PDB file of C-alpha atoms in Angstrom:
ATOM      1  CA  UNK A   1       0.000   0.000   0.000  1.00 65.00           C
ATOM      2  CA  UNK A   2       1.364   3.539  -0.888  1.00 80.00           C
ATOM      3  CA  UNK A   3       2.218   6.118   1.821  1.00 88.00           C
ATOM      4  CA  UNK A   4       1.770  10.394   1.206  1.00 91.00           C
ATOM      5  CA  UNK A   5       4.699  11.991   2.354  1.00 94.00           C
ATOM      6  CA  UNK A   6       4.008  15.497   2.468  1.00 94.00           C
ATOM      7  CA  UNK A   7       6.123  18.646   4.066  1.00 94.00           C
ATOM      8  CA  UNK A   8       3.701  21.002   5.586  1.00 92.00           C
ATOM      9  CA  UNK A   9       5.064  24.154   7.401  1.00 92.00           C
ATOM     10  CA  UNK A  10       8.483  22.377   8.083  1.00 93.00           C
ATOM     11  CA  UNK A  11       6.201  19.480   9.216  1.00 95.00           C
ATOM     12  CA  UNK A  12       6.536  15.728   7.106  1.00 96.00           C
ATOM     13  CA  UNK A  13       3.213  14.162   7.169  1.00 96.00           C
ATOM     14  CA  UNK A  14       2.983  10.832   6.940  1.00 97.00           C
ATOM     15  CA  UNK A  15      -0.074   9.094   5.901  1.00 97.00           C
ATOM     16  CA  UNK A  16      -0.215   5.078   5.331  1.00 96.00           C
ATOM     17  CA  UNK A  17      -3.102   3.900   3.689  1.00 95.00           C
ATOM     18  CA  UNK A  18      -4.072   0.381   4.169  1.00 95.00           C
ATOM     19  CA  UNK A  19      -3.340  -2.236   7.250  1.00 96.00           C
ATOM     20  CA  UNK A  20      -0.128  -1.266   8.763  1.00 97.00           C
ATOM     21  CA  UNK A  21       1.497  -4.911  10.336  1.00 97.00           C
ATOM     22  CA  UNK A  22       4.387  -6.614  10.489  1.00 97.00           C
ATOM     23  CA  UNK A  23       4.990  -7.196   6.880  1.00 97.00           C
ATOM     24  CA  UNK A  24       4.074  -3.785   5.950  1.00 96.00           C
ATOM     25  CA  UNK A  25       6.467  -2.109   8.908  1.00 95.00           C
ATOM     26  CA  UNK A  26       9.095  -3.305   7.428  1.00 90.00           C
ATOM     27  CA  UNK A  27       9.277  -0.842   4.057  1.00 93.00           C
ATOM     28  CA  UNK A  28       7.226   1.591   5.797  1.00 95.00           C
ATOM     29  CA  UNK A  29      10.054   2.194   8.356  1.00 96.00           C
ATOM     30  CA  UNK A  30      12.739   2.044   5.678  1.00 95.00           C
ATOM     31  CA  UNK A  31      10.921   4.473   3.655  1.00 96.00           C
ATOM     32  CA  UNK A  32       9.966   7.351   6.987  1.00 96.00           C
ATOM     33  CA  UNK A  33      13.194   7.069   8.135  1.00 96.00           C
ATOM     34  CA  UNK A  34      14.704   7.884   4.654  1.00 96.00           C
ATOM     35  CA  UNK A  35      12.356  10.786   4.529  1.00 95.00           C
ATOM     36  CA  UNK A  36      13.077  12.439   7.856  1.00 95.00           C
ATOM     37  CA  UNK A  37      17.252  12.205   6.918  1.00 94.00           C
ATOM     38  CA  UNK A  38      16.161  13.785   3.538  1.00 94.00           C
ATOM     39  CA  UNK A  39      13.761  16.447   4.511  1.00 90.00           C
ATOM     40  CA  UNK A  40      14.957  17.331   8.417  1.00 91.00           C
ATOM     41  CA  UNK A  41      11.552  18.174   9.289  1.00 96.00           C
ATOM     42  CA  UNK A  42      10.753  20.291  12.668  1.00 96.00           C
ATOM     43  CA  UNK A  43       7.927  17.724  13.270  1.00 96.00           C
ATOM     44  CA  UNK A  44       6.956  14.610  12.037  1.00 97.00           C
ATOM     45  CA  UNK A  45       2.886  13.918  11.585  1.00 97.00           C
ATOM     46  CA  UNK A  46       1.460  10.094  11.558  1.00 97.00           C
ATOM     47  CA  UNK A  47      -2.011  10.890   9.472  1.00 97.00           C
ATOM     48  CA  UNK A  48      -3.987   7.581  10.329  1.00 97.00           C
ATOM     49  CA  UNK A  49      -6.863   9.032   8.023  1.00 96.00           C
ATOM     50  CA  UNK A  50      -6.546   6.457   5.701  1.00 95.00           C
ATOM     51  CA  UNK A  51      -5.239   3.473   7.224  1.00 97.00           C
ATOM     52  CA  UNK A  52      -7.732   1.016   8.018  1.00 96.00           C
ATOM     53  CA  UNK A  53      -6.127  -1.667  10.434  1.00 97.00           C
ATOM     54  CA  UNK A  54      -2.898  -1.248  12.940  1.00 97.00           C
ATOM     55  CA  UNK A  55      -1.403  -3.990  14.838  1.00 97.00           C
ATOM     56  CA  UNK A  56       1.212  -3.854  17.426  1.00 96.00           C
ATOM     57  CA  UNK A  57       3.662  -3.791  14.782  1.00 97.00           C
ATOM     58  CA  UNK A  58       2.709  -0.557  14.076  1.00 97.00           C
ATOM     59  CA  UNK A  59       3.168   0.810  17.352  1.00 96.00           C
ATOM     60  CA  UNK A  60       6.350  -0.639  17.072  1.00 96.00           C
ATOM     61  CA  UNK A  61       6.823   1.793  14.034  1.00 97.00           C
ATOM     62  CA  UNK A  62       5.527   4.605  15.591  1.00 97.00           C
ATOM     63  CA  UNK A  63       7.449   3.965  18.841  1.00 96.00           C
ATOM     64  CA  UNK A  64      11.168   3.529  17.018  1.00 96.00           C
ATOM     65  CA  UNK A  65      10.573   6.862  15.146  1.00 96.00           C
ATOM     66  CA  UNK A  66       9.684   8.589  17.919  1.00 96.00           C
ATOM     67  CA  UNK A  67      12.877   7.600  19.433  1.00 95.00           C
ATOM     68  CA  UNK A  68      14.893   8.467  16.725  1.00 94.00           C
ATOM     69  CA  UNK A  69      13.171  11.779  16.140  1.00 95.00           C
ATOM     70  CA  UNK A  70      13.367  12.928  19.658  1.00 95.00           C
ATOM     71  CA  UNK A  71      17.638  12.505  19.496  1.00 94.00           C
ATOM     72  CA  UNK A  72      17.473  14.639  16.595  1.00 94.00           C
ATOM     73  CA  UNK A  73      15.022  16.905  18.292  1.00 96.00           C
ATOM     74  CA  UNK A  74      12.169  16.669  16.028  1.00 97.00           C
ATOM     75  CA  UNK A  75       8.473  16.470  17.578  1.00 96.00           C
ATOM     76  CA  UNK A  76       5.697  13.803  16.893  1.00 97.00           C
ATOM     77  CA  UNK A  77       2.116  14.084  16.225  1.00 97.00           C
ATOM     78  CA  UNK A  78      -0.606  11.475  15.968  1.00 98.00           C
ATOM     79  CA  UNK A  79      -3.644  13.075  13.441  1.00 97.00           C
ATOM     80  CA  UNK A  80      -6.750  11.155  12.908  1.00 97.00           C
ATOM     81  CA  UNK A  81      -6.280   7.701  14.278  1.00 96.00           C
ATOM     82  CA  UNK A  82     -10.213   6.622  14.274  1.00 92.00           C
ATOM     83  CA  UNK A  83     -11.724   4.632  16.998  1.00 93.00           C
ATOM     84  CA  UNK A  84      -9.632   1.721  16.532  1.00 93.00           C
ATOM     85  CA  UNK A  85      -6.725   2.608  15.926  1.00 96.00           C
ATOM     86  CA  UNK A  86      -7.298   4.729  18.811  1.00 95.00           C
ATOM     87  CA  UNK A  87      -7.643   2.117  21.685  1.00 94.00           C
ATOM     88  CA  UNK A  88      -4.595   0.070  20.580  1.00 95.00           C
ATOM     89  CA  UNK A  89      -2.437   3.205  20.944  1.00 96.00           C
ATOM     90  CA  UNK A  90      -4.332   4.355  24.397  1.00 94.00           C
ATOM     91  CA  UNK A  91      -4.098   0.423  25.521  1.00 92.00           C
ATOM     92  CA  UNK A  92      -0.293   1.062  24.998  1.00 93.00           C
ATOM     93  CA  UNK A  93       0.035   4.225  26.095  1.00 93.00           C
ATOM     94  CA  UNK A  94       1.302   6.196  23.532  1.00 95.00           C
ATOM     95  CA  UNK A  95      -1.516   9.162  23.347  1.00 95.00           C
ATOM     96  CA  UNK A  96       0.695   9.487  27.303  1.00 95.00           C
ATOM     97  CA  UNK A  97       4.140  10.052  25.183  1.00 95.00           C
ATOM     98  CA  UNK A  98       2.830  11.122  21.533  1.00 97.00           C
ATOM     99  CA  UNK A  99       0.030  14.454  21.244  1.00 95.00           C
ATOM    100  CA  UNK A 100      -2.999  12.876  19.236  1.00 96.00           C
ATOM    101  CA  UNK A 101      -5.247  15.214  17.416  1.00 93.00           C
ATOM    102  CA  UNK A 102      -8.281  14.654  15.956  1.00 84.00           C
ATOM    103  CA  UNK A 103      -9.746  11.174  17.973  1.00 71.00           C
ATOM    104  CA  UNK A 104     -12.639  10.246  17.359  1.00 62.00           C
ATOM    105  CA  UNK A 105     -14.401  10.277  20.918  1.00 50.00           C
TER     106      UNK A 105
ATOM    107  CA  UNK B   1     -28.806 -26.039  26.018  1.00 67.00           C
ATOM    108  CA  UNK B   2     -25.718 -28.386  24.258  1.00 80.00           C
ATOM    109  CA  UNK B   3     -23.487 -26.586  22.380  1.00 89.00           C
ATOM    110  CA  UNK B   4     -23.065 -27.797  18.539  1.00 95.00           C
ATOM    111  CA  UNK B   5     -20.378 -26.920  16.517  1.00 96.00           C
ATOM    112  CA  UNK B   6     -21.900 -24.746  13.477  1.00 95.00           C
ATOM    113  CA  UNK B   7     -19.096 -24.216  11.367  1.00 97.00           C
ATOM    114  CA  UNK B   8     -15.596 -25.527  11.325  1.00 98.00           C
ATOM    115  CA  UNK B   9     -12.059 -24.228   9.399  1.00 98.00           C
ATOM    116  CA  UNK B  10      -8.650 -25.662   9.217  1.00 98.00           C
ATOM    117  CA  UNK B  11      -5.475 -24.345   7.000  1.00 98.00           C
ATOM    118  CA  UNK B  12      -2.029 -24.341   7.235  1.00 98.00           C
ATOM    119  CA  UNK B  13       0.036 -21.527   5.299  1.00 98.00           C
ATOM    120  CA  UNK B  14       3.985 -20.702   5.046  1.00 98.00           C
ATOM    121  CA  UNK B  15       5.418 -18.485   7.943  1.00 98.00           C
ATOM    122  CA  UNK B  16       5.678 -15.736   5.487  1.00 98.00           C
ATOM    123  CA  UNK B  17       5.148 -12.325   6.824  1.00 97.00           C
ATOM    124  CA  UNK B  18       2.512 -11.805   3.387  1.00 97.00           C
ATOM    125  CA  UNK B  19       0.436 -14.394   5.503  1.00 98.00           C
ATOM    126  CA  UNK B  20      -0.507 -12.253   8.473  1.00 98.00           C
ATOM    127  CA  UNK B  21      -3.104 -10.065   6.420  1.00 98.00           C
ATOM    128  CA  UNK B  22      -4.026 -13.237   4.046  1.00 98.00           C
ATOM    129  CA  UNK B  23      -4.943 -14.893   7.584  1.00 98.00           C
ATOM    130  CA  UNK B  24      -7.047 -11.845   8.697  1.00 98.00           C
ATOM    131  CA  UNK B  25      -8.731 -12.105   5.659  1.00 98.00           C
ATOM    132  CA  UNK B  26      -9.829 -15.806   6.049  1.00 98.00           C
ATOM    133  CA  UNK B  27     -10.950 -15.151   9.515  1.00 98.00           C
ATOM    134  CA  UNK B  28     -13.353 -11.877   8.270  1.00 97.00           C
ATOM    135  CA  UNK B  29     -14.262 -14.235   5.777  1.00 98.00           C
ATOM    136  CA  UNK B  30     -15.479 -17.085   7.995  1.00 97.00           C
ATOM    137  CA  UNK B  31     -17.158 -14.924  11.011  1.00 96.00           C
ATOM    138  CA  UNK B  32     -18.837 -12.917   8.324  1.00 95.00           C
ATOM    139  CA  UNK B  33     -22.083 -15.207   8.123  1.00 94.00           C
ATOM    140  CA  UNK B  34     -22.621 -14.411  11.991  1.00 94.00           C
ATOM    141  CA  UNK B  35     -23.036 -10.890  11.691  1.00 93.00           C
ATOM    142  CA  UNK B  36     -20.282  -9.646  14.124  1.00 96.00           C
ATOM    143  CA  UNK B  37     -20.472  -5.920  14.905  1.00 95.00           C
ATOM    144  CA  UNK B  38     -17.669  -3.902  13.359  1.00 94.00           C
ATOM    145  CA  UNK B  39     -15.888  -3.643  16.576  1.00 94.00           C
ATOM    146  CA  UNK B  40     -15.768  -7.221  17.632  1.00 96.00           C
ATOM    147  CA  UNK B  41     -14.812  -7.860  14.064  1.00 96.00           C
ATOM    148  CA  UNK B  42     -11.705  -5.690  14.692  1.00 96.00           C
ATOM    149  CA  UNK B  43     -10.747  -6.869  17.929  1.00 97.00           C
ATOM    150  CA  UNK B  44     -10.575 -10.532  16.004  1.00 98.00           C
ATOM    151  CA  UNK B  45      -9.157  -9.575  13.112  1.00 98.00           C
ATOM    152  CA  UNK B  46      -5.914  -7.599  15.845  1.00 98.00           C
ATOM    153  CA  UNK B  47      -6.055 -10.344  17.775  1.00 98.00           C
ATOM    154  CA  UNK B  48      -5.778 -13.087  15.071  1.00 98.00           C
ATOM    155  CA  UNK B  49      -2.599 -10.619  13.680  1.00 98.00           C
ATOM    156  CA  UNK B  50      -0.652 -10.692  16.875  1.00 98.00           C
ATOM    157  CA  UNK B  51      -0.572 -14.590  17.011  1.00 98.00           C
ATOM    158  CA  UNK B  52       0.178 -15.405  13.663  1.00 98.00           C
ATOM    159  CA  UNK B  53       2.901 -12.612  13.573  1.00 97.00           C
ATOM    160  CA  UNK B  54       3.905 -14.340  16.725  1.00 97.00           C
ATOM    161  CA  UNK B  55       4.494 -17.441  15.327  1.00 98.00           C
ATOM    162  CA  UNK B  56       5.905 -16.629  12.413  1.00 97.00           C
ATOM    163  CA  UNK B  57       8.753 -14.295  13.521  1.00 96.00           C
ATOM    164  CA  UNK B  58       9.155 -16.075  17.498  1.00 96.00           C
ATOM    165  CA  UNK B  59       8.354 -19.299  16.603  1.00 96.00           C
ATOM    166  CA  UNK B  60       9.605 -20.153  13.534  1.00 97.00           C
ATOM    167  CA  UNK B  61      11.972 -16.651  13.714  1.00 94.00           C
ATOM    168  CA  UNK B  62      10.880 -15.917  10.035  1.00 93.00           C
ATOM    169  CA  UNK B  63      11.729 -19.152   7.983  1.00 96.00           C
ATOM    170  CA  UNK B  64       9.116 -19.209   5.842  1.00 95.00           C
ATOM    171  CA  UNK B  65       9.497 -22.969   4.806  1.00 97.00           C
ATOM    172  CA  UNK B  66       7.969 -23.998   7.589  1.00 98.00           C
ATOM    173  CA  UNK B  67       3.620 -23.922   8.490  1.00 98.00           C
ATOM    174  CA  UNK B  68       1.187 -21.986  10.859  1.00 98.00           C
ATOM    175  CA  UNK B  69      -2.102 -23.738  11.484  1.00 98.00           C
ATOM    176  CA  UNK B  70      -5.026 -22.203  12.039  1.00 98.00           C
ATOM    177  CA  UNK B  71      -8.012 -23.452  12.956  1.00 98.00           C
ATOM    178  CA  UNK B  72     -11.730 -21.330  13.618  1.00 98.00           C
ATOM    179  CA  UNK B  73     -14.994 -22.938  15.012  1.00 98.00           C
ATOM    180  CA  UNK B  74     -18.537 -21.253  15.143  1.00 97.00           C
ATOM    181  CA  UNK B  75     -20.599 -22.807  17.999  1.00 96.00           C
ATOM    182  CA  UNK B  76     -24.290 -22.839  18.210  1.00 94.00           C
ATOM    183  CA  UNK B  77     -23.779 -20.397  21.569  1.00 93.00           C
ATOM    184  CA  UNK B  78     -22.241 -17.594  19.715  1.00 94.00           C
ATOM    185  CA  UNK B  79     -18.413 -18.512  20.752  1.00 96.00           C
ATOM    186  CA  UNK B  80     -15.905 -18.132  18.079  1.00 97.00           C
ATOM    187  CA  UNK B  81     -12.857 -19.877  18.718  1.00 98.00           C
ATOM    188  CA  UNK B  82      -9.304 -19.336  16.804  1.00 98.00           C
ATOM    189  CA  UNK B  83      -6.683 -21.431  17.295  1.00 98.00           C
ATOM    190  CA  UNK B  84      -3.281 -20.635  15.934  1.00 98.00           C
ATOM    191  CA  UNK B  85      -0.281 -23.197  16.443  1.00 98.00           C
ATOM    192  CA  UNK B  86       3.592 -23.466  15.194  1.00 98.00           C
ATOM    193  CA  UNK B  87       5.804 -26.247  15.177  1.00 98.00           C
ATOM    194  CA  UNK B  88       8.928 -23.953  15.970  1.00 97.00           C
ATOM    195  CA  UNK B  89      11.284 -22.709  19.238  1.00 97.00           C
ATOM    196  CA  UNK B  90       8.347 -22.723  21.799  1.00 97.00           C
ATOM    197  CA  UNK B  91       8.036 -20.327  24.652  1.00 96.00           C
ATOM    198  CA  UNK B  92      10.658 -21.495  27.818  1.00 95.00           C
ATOM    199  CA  UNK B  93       8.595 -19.410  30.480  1.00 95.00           C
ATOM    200  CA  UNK B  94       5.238 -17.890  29.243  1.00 95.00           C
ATOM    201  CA  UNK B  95       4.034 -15.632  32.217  1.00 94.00           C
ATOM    202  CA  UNK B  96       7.335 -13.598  31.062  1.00 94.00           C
ATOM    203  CA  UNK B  97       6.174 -13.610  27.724  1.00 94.00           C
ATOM    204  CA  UNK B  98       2.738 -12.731  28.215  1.00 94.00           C
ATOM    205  CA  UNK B  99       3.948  -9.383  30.495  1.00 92.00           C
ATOM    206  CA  UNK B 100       2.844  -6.037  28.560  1.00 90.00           C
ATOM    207  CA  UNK B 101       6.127  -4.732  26.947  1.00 89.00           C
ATOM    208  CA  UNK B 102       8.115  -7.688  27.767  1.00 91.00           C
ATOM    209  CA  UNK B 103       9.636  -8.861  24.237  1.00 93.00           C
ATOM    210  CA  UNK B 104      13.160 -10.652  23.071  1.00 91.00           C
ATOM    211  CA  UNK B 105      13.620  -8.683  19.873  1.00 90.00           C
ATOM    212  CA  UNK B 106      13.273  -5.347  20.555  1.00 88.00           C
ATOM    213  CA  UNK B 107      16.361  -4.093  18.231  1.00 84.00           C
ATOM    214  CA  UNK B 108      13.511  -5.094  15.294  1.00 88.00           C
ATOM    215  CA  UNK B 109      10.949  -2.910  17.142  1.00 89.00           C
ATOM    216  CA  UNK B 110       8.798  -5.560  18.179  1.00 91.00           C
ATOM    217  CA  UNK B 111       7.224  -3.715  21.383  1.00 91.00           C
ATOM    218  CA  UNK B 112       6.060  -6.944  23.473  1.00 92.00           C
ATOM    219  CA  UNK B 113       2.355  -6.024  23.472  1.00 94.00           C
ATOM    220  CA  UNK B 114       1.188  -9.021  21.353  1.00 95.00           C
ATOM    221  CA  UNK B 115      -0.696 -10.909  24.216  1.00 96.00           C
ATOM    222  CA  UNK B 116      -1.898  -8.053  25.757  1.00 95.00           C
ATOM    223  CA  UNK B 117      -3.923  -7.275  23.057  1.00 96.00           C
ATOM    224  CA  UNK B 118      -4.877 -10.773  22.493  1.00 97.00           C
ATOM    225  CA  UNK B 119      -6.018 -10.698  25.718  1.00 96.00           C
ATOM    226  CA  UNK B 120      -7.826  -6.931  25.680  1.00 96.00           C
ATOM    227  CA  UNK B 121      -9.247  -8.027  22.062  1.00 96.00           C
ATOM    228  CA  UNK B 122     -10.729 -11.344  22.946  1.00 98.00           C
ATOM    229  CA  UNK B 123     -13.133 -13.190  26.088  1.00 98.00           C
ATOM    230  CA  UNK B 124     -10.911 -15.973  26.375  1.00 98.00           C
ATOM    231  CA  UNK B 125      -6.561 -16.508  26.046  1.00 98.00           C
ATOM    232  CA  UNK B 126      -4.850 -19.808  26.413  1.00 98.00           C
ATOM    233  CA  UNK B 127      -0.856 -20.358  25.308  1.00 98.00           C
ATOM    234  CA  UNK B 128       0.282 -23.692  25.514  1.00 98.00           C
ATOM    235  CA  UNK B 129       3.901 -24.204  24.511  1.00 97.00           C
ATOM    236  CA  UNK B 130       6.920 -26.384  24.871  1.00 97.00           C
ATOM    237  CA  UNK B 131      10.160 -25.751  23.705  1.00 97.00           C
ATOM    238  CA  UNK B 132      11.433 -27.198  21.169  1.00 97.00           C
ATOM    239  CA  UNK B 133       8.033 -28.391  20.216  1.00 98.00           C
ATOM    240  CA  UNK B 134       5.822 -24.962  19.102  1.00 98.00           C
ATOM    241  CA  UNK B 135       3.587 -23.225  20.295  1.00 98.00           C
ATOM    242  CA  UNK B 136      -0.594 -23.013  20.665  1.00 98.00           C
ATOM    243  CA  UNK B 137      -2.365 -19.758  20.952  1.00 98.00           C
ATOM    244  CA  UNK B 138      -6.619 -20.443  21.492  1.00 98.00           C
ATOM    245  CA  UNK B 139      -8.733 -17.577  21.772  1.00 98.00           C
ATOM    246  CA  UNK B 140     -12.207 -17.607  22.624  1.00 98.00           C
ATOM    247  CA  UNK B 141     -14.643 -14.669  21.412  1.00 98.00           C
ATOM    248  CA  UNK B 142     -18.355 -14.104  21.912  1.00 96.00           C
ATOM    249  CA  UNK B 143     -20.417 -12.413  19.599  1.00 95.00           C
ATOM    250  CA  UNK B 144     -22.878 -10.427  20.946  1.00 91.00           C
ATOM    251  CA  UNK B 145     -25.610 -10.814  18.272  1.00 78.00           C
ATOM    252  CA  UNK B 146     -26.051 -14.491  19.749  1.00 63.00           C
ATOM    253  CA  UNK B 147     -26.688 -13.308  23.109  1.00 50.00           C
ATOM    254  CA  UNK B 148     -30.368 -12.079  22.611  1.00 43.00           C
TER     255      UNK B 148
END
């Protein structure tokens, strides 16, 4: 499934489409992390708008970019998870570490 | 009231990461018929992802000649039951395994959350494994549209 990279106000959005799991993690880390050495964004954006399943392979993903992007001092953002995709990130605690915006409920 | 088995589904498949979503698919596929709401259809279709990922890169640490079986039964009492099982390293001590965030490959990002959410997703979590031998993950989910 194809992923939007987009630079927004110094901000890289990043928005998988599609079920984001193990198999998928592994190009879709390859290709974010390529991104954020290319572009050196002041904050990177996870737009869940149109991804429509998330394992915890994908908090995985979102987890090890955070942790790069905080040594480099870049911010993260959650946008538009959806219910779902919602509780597994609040069942793992990541709305505690990452700002979400725009949950639904 | 006895419980009858309504519906029954066995298949094996190659420990190939393509698998986990081809696996979700066949469970949507066979719950379908029982009208699950959307959200207990998600909480399967997570759950069923964590195991077989599980199996495939624990138990069988990615070599994809080797099979996952899984196996699905309807009952007659509204209890789905998915059973997913590998022939590969087994678990040595699974109440360390099954701890949220507890996980022996985190340099691959794997955050140790798998049976947490099997457990948060579904009624009913049993691991039975042996090492050496593999591993057997049964879940047990009700759906709710029986219950009236």
């Amino acid at each position: 499934m194809p992923t939007d990279f987009k630079i927004q106000d110094g901000a890289l959005i990043v928005a998988p489409s599609g079920e984001i799991d193990h198999h998928e993690t592994k190009r879709l880390r390859e290709e974010i992390d390529r991104e954020i050495e290319r572009c050196v964004p002041v904050r990177v954006v996870f737009d869940f708008s149109r991804t429509s399943f998330m394992d915890s392979s994908g908090l995985g993903l979102i987890l090890g970019r955070y942790r790069r992007a905080t040594e480099k001092g870049i911010e993260v953002e959650i946008a538009n998870p959806g219910e779902k995709i919602t509780r597994i990130l609040k069942m793992a605690g990541v709305d505690k570490l990452i700002s979400i915006k725009g949950v639904v409920k | 009231m006895k419980r009858e088995k309504l519906n029954e589904m066995k298949m094996k498949f190659r420990a190939l990461s393509s698998n986990e979503g081809f696996a979700r698919i066949v469970t949507t596929a066979f719950i379908m018929p029982y009208s699950p709401t959307v959200e207990e259809l998600a909480d399967i279709k997570t759950a069923v992802s964590e195991a077989v990922t599980n199996a495939i890169v624990h138990g069988y640490r990615s070599n994809g000649d080797k099979y996952v079986s899984l196996t699905a039964v309807m009952y007659s009492d509204g209890s789905l039951t998915v059973s997913i099982s590998d022939k590969g390293c087994g678990i040595p001590d699974i109440h360390k395994a099954m701890e949220p965030l507890f996980t022996t490959d985190a340099e691959n990002e794997r955050t140790g959350m798998g049976f947490s959410i099997m457990e948060t997703f579904t009624d009913k979590l049993r691991v039975v494994s042996r090492v050496g031998e593999g591993t057997r993950v049964t879940m047990t989910k009700r759906l709710s549209v029986f219950s009236k």
